[in-house]
Amino acid sequence: MIFAHVNFLTNKKLTYFFIRDIIGQVVNGTGKDMNAKQQIAELLENSGENYISGSAIAEKLDITRAAVWKCIKQMEDEGYEIEATKRGYRLGERSDALSRSAVLKYLGEDSSYYNIEVFDVIDSTNTYLKKKAPSYFSGNPENKTGNGAQWYVAIADSQDSGRGRMGRCFVSPSGTGIYLSVLLKPSLSAQQAVKMTTAAAVAACRAIEECTDKEPKIKWVNDVFVDGKKTCGILTEASVDLEGGGLDWAVIGIGFNVYEPEGGFPEEIKDIAGAIVKDKRRDLRSRLAASFLKGLREICSDLKAKEFASEYKKKSFLIGKNINVLRDGEKIPAFAFDLDDELHLLVRYEDGSEEALNSGEVSVRER
Ligand code: BTN
C-alpha cells in the first residue's frame, strides 16, 4: 500500500512515499523502568505537603542517602523546586517539573487510554511519533480500532528541533513549555483531517480554562491566544492511504508556552508569542497536559458533534475582522465573515467574491 505524508495545514504533500512495513514492532512506552530520579519525583508528588526523610526514600528505593541527595540536586537543576528541611524533602509550591507520574496522576482513571512517554529533551515529539507510527499500528491489531485504541503520546520538557507550520521551527526551551504529540488512528477522510487540528485547539482552550483563570481565544485555524498573544501552536501531520482516501494515522502536535522563558522570548517571535501565566504554579504543566489529553479524546470521540463546532466558533476571534489571506507569498485583503459547520473560514475579497478556506495562513489586518 502506498501512503503520502501530508501536512494538513500547509496542504503540502511531502516529497516522499513509502511502502508500509508489514511486520512492525509493537511499541509500548508504558512499561519502561523508572530510574531513581523518576521514583523520587513520584514519591514527592504523591506525598503532597508532607515531608519524606532522606532515609525513608533511600530505604524505599534501596539506594544510599548520598545517592538520594545526588538525585535531589540533579532534580533541582532540572526545574524541580524542592524544599529540604530537617524533616526531609517535599515539593515546593512553585515546583512545576513535567513528569510522567504527575501526568498519569492527573489523568486518573483515564490514564489507561494513553501510552505515554515523557522526555527531558527530544528533537521533536512529532518526528518521534511519525517514526513510530507504521509499526505501532501494523503490529498491534488492538491499535487499529480507531478511537477505542490507546493513543501513543510523547511529551517533552524541551525540543532541540521543534517544528512549526510552513516549515518553520518552533522555539521549545526547557522548563517553560509543554511539547506534546499524540499518535492516533482517526476514522476521517483526508479532507476532514483539518478537524483534528480544530479539535486540538478547542481541547487546548478547555485545558487552559480548567487549569488557570485565563480566557483563551482561537485564531483560525489553530493558534490559541491568551491576552492577545499566541500561547499554543498546533501541527498536524498524517499518512494518507491514497487508495482508500482515509487516514492511516495522524500525529497531532501542540506546543504550549506556559511561562515566559528566562530572558524573554527570542527577538523574532517576541511581538507575537506570549505565556499563559506569569508565575510558576505547582504541577501546572502536568495538569495542562492531562487536561488537554482528556479533552482531545472526548472531542475526537464525536468530531461531528454540533457542540464542538459551536464551541470553536464561540472562541474564534477572527469573525468580523479584516484579514489578509497569505497565499504564495502574497497578502490578499479580505473580510472574515463567518465559519461554516465544517469550520471553514468564510471570507469575502475586495472584488466581492467569497471563498470557504479549508486551511492556510491568515493574519489580522491593521486598519
Ligand atoms: C505552529 O505554531 O507553527 C505549530 C507549532 C507546533 C509545535 C508542536 S510542539 C510539539 C510538536 N512537536 C513539534 O516539533 N512540533 C509540534
mmCIF file of C-alpha atoms and ligand atoms in Angstrom:
data_model
loop_
_atom_site.group_PDB
_atom_site.id
_atom_site.type_symbol
_atom_site.label_atom_id
_atom_site.label_comp_id
_atom_site.label_asym_id
_atom_site.label_seq_id
_atom_site.Cartn_x
_atom_site.Cartn_y
_atom_site.Cartn_z
ATOM 1 C CA MET A 1 0.000 0.000 0.000
ATOM 2 C CA ILE A 2 1.317 3.461 -0.759
ATOM 3 C CA PHE A 3 0.932 6.400 1.556
ATOM 4 C CA ALA A 4 1.743 10.057 1.176
ATOM 5 C CA HIS A 5 2.648 12.230 4.131
ATOM 6 C CA VAL A 6 0.633 15.373 4.165
ATOM 7 C CA ASN A 7 0.940 18.398 6.347
ATOM 8 C CA PHE A 8 -2.679 19.436 6.610
ATOM 9 C CA LEU A 9 -2.048 22.986 7.455
ATOM 10 C CA THR A 10 0.151 23.757 4.521
ATOM 11 C CA ASN A 11 -1.683 21.338 2.219
ATOM 12 C CA LYS A 12 1.801 20.453 1.113
ATOM 13 C CA LYS A 13 2.489 16.888 0.110
ATOM 14 C CA LEU A 14 5.917 15.964 1.335
ATOM 15 C CA THR A 15 8.075 14.555 -1.378
ATOM 16 C CA TYR A 16 8.393 11.001 -0.258
ATOM 17 C CA PHE A 17 6.264 7.890 -0.349
ATOM 18 C CA PHE A 18 6.853 4.686 1.418
ATOM 19 C CA ILE A 19 5.801 1.096 1.351
ATOM 20 C CA ARG A 20 4.433 0.193 4.731
ATOM 21 C CA ASP A 21 6.492 -2.183 6.782
ATOM 22 C CA ILE A 22 4.107 -5.095 7.159
ATOM 23 C CA ILE A 23 5.698 -6.847 10.098
ATOM 24 C CA GLY A 24 6.141 -3.981 12.503
ATOM 25 C CA GLN A 25 7.268 -3.858 16.075
ATOM 26 C CA VAL A 26 4.772 -3.030 18.772
ATOM 27 C CA VAL A 27 5.909 -0.014 20.684
ATOM 28 C CA ASN A 28 4.912 0.246 24.295
ATOM 29 C CA GLY A 29 6.031 3.264 26.256
ATOM 30 C CA THR A 30 4.171 2.379 29.429
ATOM 31 C CA GLY A 31 6.323 -0.486 30.580
ATOM 32 C CA LYS A 32 9.569 1.472 30.927
ATOM 33 C CA ASP A 33 11.600 1.017 34.098
ATOM 34 C CA MET A 34 11.699 4.155 36.186
ATOM 35 C CA ASN A 35 15.076 5.477 37.248
ATOM 36 C CA ALA A 36 15.805 6.683 40.783
ATOM 37 C CA LYS A 37 15.018 10.322 39.970
ATOM 38 C CA GLN A 38 11.647 9.426 38.493
ATOM 39 C CA GLN A 39 10.838 7.297 41.524
ATOM 40 C CA ILE A 40 11.812 10.094 43.895
ATOM 41 C CA ALA A 41 9.695 12.522 41.857
ATOM 42 C CA GLU A 42 6.738 10.175 42.176
ATOM 43 C CA LEU A 43 7.227 9.778 45.938
ATOM 44 C CA LEU A 44 7.394 13.548 46.408
ATOM 45 C CA GLU A 45 4.413 14.185 44.136
ATOM 46 C CA ASN A 46 2.303 11.644 46.000
ATOM 47 C CA SER A 47 3.253 12.887 49.440
ATOM 48 C CA GLY A 48 1.905 16.387 48.694
ATOM 49 C CA GLU A 49 2.625 18.730 51.605
ATOM 50 C CA ASN A 50 4.114 16.019 53.831
ATOM 51 C CA TYR A 51 7.874 15.715 54.099
ATOM 52 C CA ILE A 52 9.662 12.426 53.370
ATOM 53 C CA SER A 53 13.010 11.890 55.021
ATOM 54 C CA GLY A 54 16.130 11.065 53.021
ATOM 55 C CA SER A 55 16.461 7.769 54.863
ATOM 56 C CA ALA A 56 12.852 6.756 54.083
ATOM 57 C CA ILE A 57 13.461 7.445 50.393
ATOM 58 C CA ALA A 58 16.772 5.564 50.499
ATOM 59 C CA GLU A 59 15.116 2.580 52.098
ATOM 60 C CA LYS A 60 12.210 2.504 49.653
ATOM 61 C CA LEU A 61 14.488 2.705 46.616
ATOM 62 C CA ASP A 62 17.228 0.550 48.106
ATOM 63 C CA ILE A 63 19.898 3.181 47.484
ATOM 64 C CA THR A 64 22.176 5.172 49.823
ATOM 65 C CA ARG A 65 21.208 8.525 51.362
ATOM 66 C CA ALA A 66 24.093 10.093 49.429
ATOM 67 C CA ALA A 67 22.541 8.784 46.199
ATOM 68 C CA VAL A 68 19.190 10.295 47.224
ATOM 69 C CA TRP A 69 20.892 13.651 47.862
ATOM 70 C CA LYS A 70 22.612 13.488 44.452
ATOM 71 C CA CYS A 71 19.307 12.795 42.708
ATOM 72 C CA ILE A 72 17.634 15.669 44.562
ATOM 73 C CA LYS A 73 20.390 18.054 43.394
ATOM 74 C CA GLN A 74 20.004 16.864 39.798
ATOM 75 C CA MET A 75 16.242 17.255 40.027
ATOM 76 C CA GLU A 76 16.671 20.838 41.235
ATOM 77 C CA ASP A 77 18.898 21.530 38.220
ATOM 78 C CA GLU A 78 16.116 20.174 36.014
ATOM 79 C CA GLY A 79 13.499 22.539 37.397
ATOM 80 C CA TYR A 80 12.061 20.806 40.438
ATOM 81 C CA GLU A 81 11.696 23.172 43.346
ATOM 82 C CA ILE A 82 12.380 21.009 46.393
ATOM 83 C CA GLU A 83 12.156 22.130 49.989
ATOM 84 C CA ALA A 84 14.801 20.410 52.106
ATOM 85 C CA THR A 85 14.440 20.677 55.894
ATOM 86 C CA LYS A 86 15.385 18.588 58.932
ATOM 87 C CA ARG A 87 12.107 16.706 58.467
ATOM 88 C CA GLY A 88 13.021 15.689 54.932
ATOM 89 C CA TYR A 89 12.029 16.706 51.420
ATOM 90 C CA ARG A 90 8.841 17.915 49.760
ATOM 91 C CA LEU A 91 7.987 19.689 46.531
ATOM 92 C CA GLY A 92 7.754 23.467 46.740
ATOM 93 C CA GLU A 93 4.623 25.441 45.939
ATOM 94 C CA ARG A 94 6.082 26.527 42.573
ATOM 95 C CA SER A 95 7.537 23.213 41.579
ATOM 96 C CA ASP A 96 6.412 22.526 38.044
ATOM 97 C CA ALA A 97 8.583 19.842 36.545
ATOM 98 C CA LEU A 98 6.826 17.984 33.773
ATOM 99 C CA SER A 99 6.784 14.332 34.768
ATOM 100 C CA ARG A 100 5.151 11.165 33.540
ATOM 101 C CA SER A 101 3.960 10.213 37.011
ATOM 102 C CA ALA A 102 2.281 13.598 37.514
ATOM 103 C CA VAL A 103 0.584 13.477 34.086
ATOM 104 C CA LEU A 104 -0.693 9.963 34.902
ATOM 105 C CA LYS A 105 -1.849 11.133 38.334
ATOM 106 C CA TYR A 106 -3.926 13.934 36.803
ATOM 107 C CA LEU A 107 -5.305 11.638 34.102
ATOM 108 C CA GLY A 108 -6.574 9.388 36.875
ATOM 109 C CA GLU A 109 -8.791 6.578 35.625
ATOM 110 C CA ASP A 110 -8.383 7.787 32.045
ATOM 111 C CA SER A 111 -4.667 7.001 32.064
ATOM 112 C CA SER A 112 -5.266 3.549 30.568
ATOM 113 C CA TYR A 113 -6.317 5.158 27.266
ATOM 114 C CA TYR A 114 -2.831 6.515 26.714
ATOM 115 C CA ASN A 115 0.598 5.099 26.169
ATOM 116 C CA ILE A 116 2.766 7.951 27.470
ATOM 117 C CA GLU A 117 6.463 8.699 27.237
ATOM 118 C CA VAL A 118 7.958 11.848 28.764
ATOM 119 C CA PHE A 119 11.361 13.166 27.671
ATOM 120 C CA ASP A 120 13.646 15.786 29.182
ATOM 121 C CA VAL A 121 14.781 16.634 25.676
ATOM 122 C CA ILE A 122 13.959 15.286 22.235
ATOM 123 C CA ASP A 123 14.450 16.515 18.668
ATOM 124 C CA SER A 124 10.713 16.824 18.026
ATOM 125 C CA THR A 125 7.810 14.884 19.536
ATOM 126 C CA ASN A 126 6.045 14.925 16.146
ATOM 127 C CA THR A 127 9.082 13.484 14.367
ATOM 128 C CA TYR A 128 9.444 10.837 17.073
ATOM 129 C CA LEU A 129 5.865 9.611 16.727
ATOM 130 C CA LYS A 130 5.881 9.772 12.933
ATOM 131 C CA LYS A 131 8.767 7.310 13.002
ATOM 132 C CA LYS A 132 6.866 5.053 15.401
ATOM 133 C CA ALA A 133 3.557 5.228 13.516
ATOM 134 C CA PRO A 134 3.848 2.460 10.893
ATOM 135 C CA SER A 135 4.987 -0.190 13.347
ATOM 136 C CA TYR A 136 2.684 0.947 16.148
ATOM 137 C CA PHE A 137 -0.368 0.291 14.068
ATOM 138 C CA SER A 138 0.762 -2.587 11.897
ATOM 139 C CA GLY A 139 1.982 -4.884 14.655
ATOM 140 C CA ASN A 140 -0.893 -4.470 17.052
ATOM 141 C CA PRO A 141 -4.431 -5.121 15.860
ATOM 142 C CA GLU A 142 -5.737 -3.593 19.110
ATOM 143 C CA ASN A 143 -4.448 -0.256 17.909
ATOM 144 C CA LYS A 144 -6.373 -0.464 14.659
ATOM 145 C CA THR A 145 -9.719 0.213 16.239
ATOM 146 C CA GLY A 146 -9.683 3.982 15.844
ATOM 147 C CA ASN A 147 -10.984 5.849 18.864
ATOM 148 C CA GLY A 148 -11.057 2.759 21.055
ATOM 149 C CA ALA A 149 -7.303 2.317 20.688
ATOM 150 C CA GLN A 150 -4.603 3.514 23.026
ATOM 151 C CA TRP A 151 -3.168 6.805 21.899
ATOM 152 C CA TYR A 152 0.599 6.971 21.831
ATOM 153 C CA VAL A 153 1.655 10.224 23.499
ATOM 154 C CA ALA A 154 5.118 11.805 23.544
ATOM 155 C CA ILE A 155 5.660 14.771 25.858
ATOM 156 C CA ALA A 156 8.903 16.716 26.188
ATOM 157 C CA ASP A 157 10.261 19.363 28.527
ATOM 158 C CA SER A 158 12.273 20.740 25.603
ATOM 159 C CA GLN A 159 12.857 20.104 21.889
ATOM 160 C CA ASP A 160 16.024 20.917 20.015
ATOM 161 C CA SER A 161 14.393 20.687 16.561
ATOM 162 C CA GLY A 162 10.807 21.638 17.330
ATOM 163 C CA ARG A 163 8.847 22.074 14.104
ATOM 164 C CA GLY A 164 6.111 24.561 13.308
ATOM 165 C CA ARG A 165 3.849 25.060 10.330
ATOM 166 C CA MET A 166 5.140 26.119 6.927
ATOM 167 C CA GLY A 167 8.497 24.516 7.663
ATOM 168 C CA ARG A 168 9.208 26.990 10.453
ATOM 169 C CA CYS A 169 10.951 25.972 13.631
ATOM 170 C CA PHE A 170 9.141 26.059 16.958
ATOM 171 C CA VAL A 171 11.128 27.502 19.832
ATOM 172 C CA SER A 172 10.948 24.887 22.609
ATOM 173 C CA PRO A 173 13.095 25.821 25.626
ATOM 174 C CA SER A 174 13.268 23.765 28.805
ATOM 175 C CA GLY A 175 11.251 24.365 31.970
ATOM 176 C CA THR A 176 8.646 26.717 30.488
ATOM 177 C CA GLY A 177 6.533 24.900 27.920
ATOM 178 C CA ILE A 178 4.836 21.633 27.066
ATOM 179 C CA TYR A 179 5.685 19.983 23.764
ATOM 180 C CA LEU A 180 3.206 17.202 23.248
ATOM 181 C CA SER A 181 2.253 14.935 20.345
ATOM 182 C CA VAL A 182 -0.414 12.289 20.034
ATOM 183 C CA LEU A 183 -0.351 9.433 17.545
ATOM 184 C CA LEU A 184 -3.829 8.191 16.733
ATOM 185 C CA LYS A 185 -5.822 6.467 14.070
ATOM 186 C CA PRO A 186 -8.819 8.641 13.282
ATOM 187 C CA SER A 187 -11.726 7.486 11.147
ATOM 188 C CA LEU A 188 -11.610 10.535 8.926
ATOM 189 C CA SER A 189 -11.116 11.177 5.255
ATOM 190 C CA ALA A 190 -8.135 13.246 4.156
ATOM 191 C CA GLN A 191 -10.496 16.198 3.524
ATOM 192 C CA GLN A 192 -11.820 16.043 7.076
ATOM 193 C CA ALA A 193 -8.364 15.923 8.622
ATOM 194 C CA VAL A 194 -8.380 19.608 9.490
ATOM 195 C CA LYS A 195 -10.999 18.693 12.112
ATOM 196 C CA MET A 196 -8.253 17.174 14.243
ATOM 197 C CA THR A 197 -6.465 20.480 14.352
ATOM 198 C CA THR A 198 -9.614 22.340 15.315
ATOM 199 C CA ALA A 199 -10.318 19.676 17.948
ATOM 200 C CA ALA A 200 -6.856 20.228 19.407
ATOM 201 C CA ALA A 201 -7.422 23.994 19.525
ATOM 202 C CA VAL A 202 -10.679 23.537 21.452
ATOM 203 C CA ALA A 203 -9.068 20.963 23.781
ATOM 204 C CA ALA A 204 -6.207 23.389 24.469
ATOM 205 C CA CYS A 205 -8.690 26.167 25.321
ATOM 206 C CA ARG A 206 -10.626 23.856 27.641
ATOM 207 C CA ALA A 207 -7.389 22.813 29.381
ATOM 208 C CA ILE A 208 -6.283 26.427 29.870
ATOM 209 C CA GLU A 209 -9.720 27.347 31.227
ATOM 210 C CA GLU A 210 -9.742 24.357 33.573
ATOM 211 C CA CYS A 211 -6.243 24.901 34.969
ATOM 212 C CA THR A 212 -5.979 28.712 35.023
ATOM 213 C CA ASP A 213 -8.188 31.797 35.241
ATOM 214 C CA LYS A 214 -7.416 32.786 31.628
ATOM 215 C CA GLU A 215 -9.869 33.108 28.740
ATOM 216 C CA PRO A 216 -8.166 31.693 25.652
ATOM 217 C CA LYS A 217 -9.252 32.512 22.108
ATOM 218 C CA ILE A 218 -8.649 30.695 18.830
ATOM 219 C CA LYS A 219 -7.145 32.340 15.788
ATOM 220 C CA TRP A 220 -8.354 30.174 12.899
ATOM 221 C CA VAL A 221 -7.199 27.544 12.190
ATOM 222 C CA ASN A 222 -5.105 26.504 15.083
ATOM 223 C CA ASP A 223 -3.393 29.172 17.137
ATOM 224 C CA VAL A 224 -4.510 29.663 20.713
ATOM 225 C CA PHE A 225 -4.160 33.159 22.102
ATOM 226 C CA VAL A 226 -4.185 34.371 25.702
ATOM 227 C CA ASP A 227 -4.224 38.105 26.484
ATOM 228 C CA GLY A 228 -3.663 38.894 22.794
ATOM 229 C CA LYS A 229 -0.523 36.764 22.400
ATOM 230 C CA LYS A 230 -0.011 33.356 20.778
ATOM 231 C CA THR A 231 0.456 30.772 23.522
ATOM 232 C CA CYS A 232 -0.105 27.497 21.635
ATOM 233 C CA GLY A 233 0.661 26.313 18.136
ATOM 234 C CA ILE A 234 -0.566 23.087 16.565
ATOM 235 C CA LEU A 235 0.975 20.995 13.816
ATOM 236 C CA THR A 236 -0.984 18.024 12.469
ATOM 237 C CA GLU A 237 0.690 15.547 10.159
ATOM 238 C CA ALA A 238 -0.733 12.347 8.744
ATOM 239 C CA SER A 239 -0.291 9.457 6.407
ATOM 240 C CA VAL A 240 -2.982 9.208 3.755
ATOM 241 C CA ASP A 241 -3.931 5.929 2.157
ATOM 242 C CA LEU A 242 -4.040 7.060 -1.457
ATOM 243 C CA GLU A 243 -6.084 4.029 -2.466
ATOM 244 C CA GLY A 244 -8.772 4.263 0.205
ATOM 245 C CA GLY A 245 -8.695 8.048 0.724
ATOM 246 C CA GLY A 246 -8.704 7.676 4.506
ATOM 247 C CA LEU A 247 -6.055 8.405 7.077
ATOM 248 C CA ASP A 248 -3.801 5.581 8.085
ATOM 249 C CA TRP A 249 -2.569 7.515 11.116
ATOM 250 C CA ALA A 250 -2.192 11.072 12.298
ATOM 251 C CA VAL A 251 0.131 12.902 14.653
ATOM 252 C CA ILE A 252 -1.315 15.973 16.374
ATOM 253 C CA GLY A 253 1.457 18.057 17.928
ATOM 254 C CA ILE A 254 0.892 21.024 20.221
ATOM 255 C CA GLY A 255 3.319 23.384 21.881
ATOM 256 C CA PHE A 256 2.110 25.376 24.929
ATOM 257 C CA ASN A 257 4.107 28.409 26.073
ATOM 258 C CA VAL A 258 3.131 28.074 29.718
ATOM 259 C CA TYR A 259 5.670 30.532 31.179
ATOM 260 C CA GLU A 260 7.945 33.089 29.573
ATOM 261 C CA PRO A 261 11.460 31.696 29.044
ATOM 262 C CA GLU A 262 14.259 33.209 31.116
ATOM 263 C CA GLY A 263 15.422 36.314 29.250
ATOM 264 C CA GLY A 264 12.106 36.500 27.355
ATOM 265 C CA PHE A 265 11.006 35.122 24.001
ATOM 266 C CA PRO A 266 13.554 35.357 21.176
ATOM 267 C CA GLU A 267 13.587 38.620 19.215
ATOM 268 C CA GLU A 268 11.967 37.126 16.092
ATOM 269 C CA ILE A 269 8.804 35.987 17.922
ATOM 270 C CA LYS A 270 8.615 38.323 20.894
ATOM 271 C CA ASP A 271 5.864 40.509 19.389
ATOM 272 C CA ILE A 272 3.620 37.520 18.695
ATOM 273 C CA ALA A 273 4.409 34.921 21.358
ATOM 274 C CA GLY A 274 3.185 35.096 24.924
ATOM 275 C CA ALA A 275 2.941 32.953 28.033
ATOM 276 C CA ILE A 276 -0.245 31.540 29.511
ATOM 277 C CA VAL A 277 0.644 32.656 33.049
ATOM 278 C CA LYS A 278 3.331 34.772 34.687
ATOM 279 C CA ASP A 279 4.410 32.813 37.765
ATOM 280 C CA LYS A 280 5.162 29.161 38.238
ATOM 281 C CA ARG A 281 2.355 27.104 39.732
ATOM 282 C CA ARG A 282 2.541 23.664 41.253
ATOM 283 C CA ASP A 283 2.292 20.936 38.579
ATOM 284 C CA LEU A 284 0.655 23.319 36.111
ATOM 285 C CA ARG A 285 2.352 21.787 33.080
ATOM 286 C CA SER A 286 1.394 18.237 34.038
ATOM 287 C CA ARG A 287 -2.163 19.341 34.838
ATOM 288 C CA LEU A 288 -2.484 21.130 31.490
ATOM 289 C CA ALA A 289 -1.099 18.124 29.594
ATOM 290 C CA ALA A 290 -3.523 15.729 31.287
ATOM 291 C CA SER A 291 -6.485 18.033 30.843
ATOM 292 C CA PHE A 292 -5.618 18.573 27.162
ATOM 293 C CA LEU A 293 -5.404 14.798 26.549
ATOM 294 C CA LYS A 294 -8.751 14.157 28.246
ATOM 295 C CA GLY A 295 -10.432 16.951 26.302
ATOM 296 C CA LEU A 296 -8.966 15.914 22.976
ATOM 297 C CA ARG A 297 -10.098 12.354 23.455
ATOM 298 C CA GLU A 298 -13.595 13.477 24.386
ATOM 299 C CA ILE A 299 -13.859 15.756 21.349
ATOM 300 C CA CYS A 300 -12.383 13.167 18.963
ATOM 301 C CA SER A 301 -14.995 10.617 20.066
ATOM 302 C CA ASP A 302 -17.525 12.658 18.068
ATOM 303 C CA LEU A 303 -15.989 15.175 15.732
ATOM 304 C CA LYS A 304 -19.368 15.720 14.094
ATOM 305 C CA ALA A 305 -20.926 16.956 17.330
ATOM 306 C CA LYS A 306 -22.563 20.346 16.878
ATOM 307 C CA GLU A 307 -21.396 21.468 20.360
ATOM 308 C CA PHE A 308 -17.757 21.148 19.390
ATOM 309 C CA ALA A 309 -18.188 23.271 16.240
ATOM 310 C CA SER A 310 -20.145 25.905 18.149
ATOM 311 C CA GLU A 311 -17.544 25.951 20.944
ATOM 312 C CA TYR A 312 -14.828 26.504 18.326
ATOM 313 C CA LYS A 313 -16.877 29.291 16.744
ATOM 314 C CA LYS A 314 -17.527 30.984 20.080
ATOM 315 C CA LYS A 315 -13.833 31.048 20.889
ATOM 316 C CA SER A 316 -12.741 32.162 17.443
ATOM 317 C CA PHE A 317 -11.668 35.792 17.295
ATOM 318 C CA LEU A 318 -11.338 36.287 13.528
ATOM 319 C CA ILE A 319 -15.028 36.570 12.675
ATOM 320 C CA GLY A 320 -15.921 40.143 11.792
ATOM 321 C CA LYS A 321 -12.286 41.127 11.249
ATOM 322 C CA ASN A 322 -10.409 42.476 8.264
ATOM 323 C CA ILE A 323 -7.684 39.998 7.473
ATOM 324 C CA ASN A 324 -5.002 39.144 4.954
ATOM 325 C CA VAL A 325 -5.074 35.702 3.372
ATOM 326 C CA LEU A 326 -1.454 34.689 2.911
ATOM 327 C CA ARG A 327 -1.003 32.719 -0.287
ATOM 328 C CA ASP A 328 2.140 32.061 -2.336
ATOM 329 C CA GLY A 329 3.960 34.850 -0.534
ATOM 330 C CA GLU A 330 1.151 37.316 -1.293
ATOM 331 C CA LYS A 331 -1.180 39.079 1.153
ATOM 332 C CA ILE A 332 -4.736 39.159 -0.172
ATOM 333 C CA PRO A 333 -7.018 41.556 1.756
ATOM 334 C CA ALA A 334 -10.337 40.013 2.797
ATOM 335 C CA PHE A 335 -13.104 40.182 5.380
ATOM 336 C CA ALA A 336 -13.706 37.111 7.575
ATOM 337 C CA PHE A 337 -17.490 36.972 7.959
ATOM 338 C CA ASP A 338 -18.196 33.506 9.385
ATOM 339 C CA LEU A 339 -17.199 29.895 9.930
ATOM 340 C CA ASP A 340 -19.316 27.132 8.379
ATOM 341 C CA ASP A 341 -20.271 23.838 10.072
ATOM 342 C CA GLU A 342 -17.084 22.223 8.756
ATOM 343 C CA LEU A 343 -15.152 25.118 10.344
ATOM 344 C CA HIS A 344 -14.021 26.542 7.041
ATOM 345 C CA LEU A 345 -13.329 30.259 7.322
ATOM 346 C CA LEU A 346 -15.728 32.176 5.104
ATOM 347 C CA VAL A 347 -14.052 35.210 3.597
ATOM 348 C CA ARG A 348 -15.129 37.961 1.228
ATOM 349 C CA TYR A 349 -12.479 39.516 -1.009
ATOM 350 C CA GLU A 350 -12.434 43.151 -2.103
ATOM 351 C CA ASP A 351 -13.913 42.261 -5.530
ATOM 352 C CA GLY A 352 -16.971 40.788 -3.743
ATOM 353 C CA SER A 353 -16.105 37.127 -4.383
ATOM 354 C CA GLU A 354 -16.333 34.725 -1.485
ATOM 355 C CA GLU A 355 -14.334 31.658 -0.506
ATOM 356 C CA ALA A 356 -14.516 28.952 2.177
ATOM 357 C CA LEU A 357 -10.951 28.426 3.356
ATOM 358 C CA ASN A 358 -10.124 24.892 4.422
ATOM 359 C CA SER A 359 -6.629 25.547 5.693
ATOM 360 C CA GLY A 360 -3.861 28.049 5.317
ATOM 361 C CA GLU A 361 -2.455 31.115 6.919
ATOM 362 C CA VAL A 362 -4.237 34.397 7.641
ATOM 363 C CA SER A 363 -3.292 37.475 9.620
ATOM 364 C CA VAL A 364 -5.378 40.224 11.150
ATOM 365 C CA ARG A 365 -5.109 43.420 9.117
ATOM 366 C CA GLU A 366 -4.265 46.605 10.938
ATOM 367 C CA ARG A 367 -6.657 49.380 9.985
HETATM 368 C C1 BTN B 1 2.977 26.401 14.755
HETATM 369 O O1 BTN B 1 2.524 27.263 15.503
HETATM 370 O O2 BTN B 1 3.554 26.698 13.698
HETATM 371 C C2 BTN B 1 2.832 24.957 15.134
HETATM 372 C C3 BTN B 1 3.759 24.591 16.244
HETATM 373 C C4 BTN B 1 3.642 23.152 16.686
HETATM 374 C C5 BTN B 1 4.659 22.818 17.751
HETATM 375 C C6 BTN B 1 4.456 21.468 18.358
HETATM 376 S S1 BTN B 1 5.429 21.251 19.802
HETATM 377 C C7 BTN B 1 5.075 19.560 19.828
HETATM 378 C C8 BTN B 1 5.130 19.094 18.396
HETATM 379 N N1 BTN B 1 6.494 18.783 18.019
HETATM 380 C C9 BTN B 1 6.944 19.585 17.063
HETATM 381 O O3 BTN B 1 8.086 19.524 16.565
HETATM 382 N N2 BTN B 1 6.015 20.475 16.724
HETATM 383 C C10 BTN B 1 4.798 20.278 17.477
#
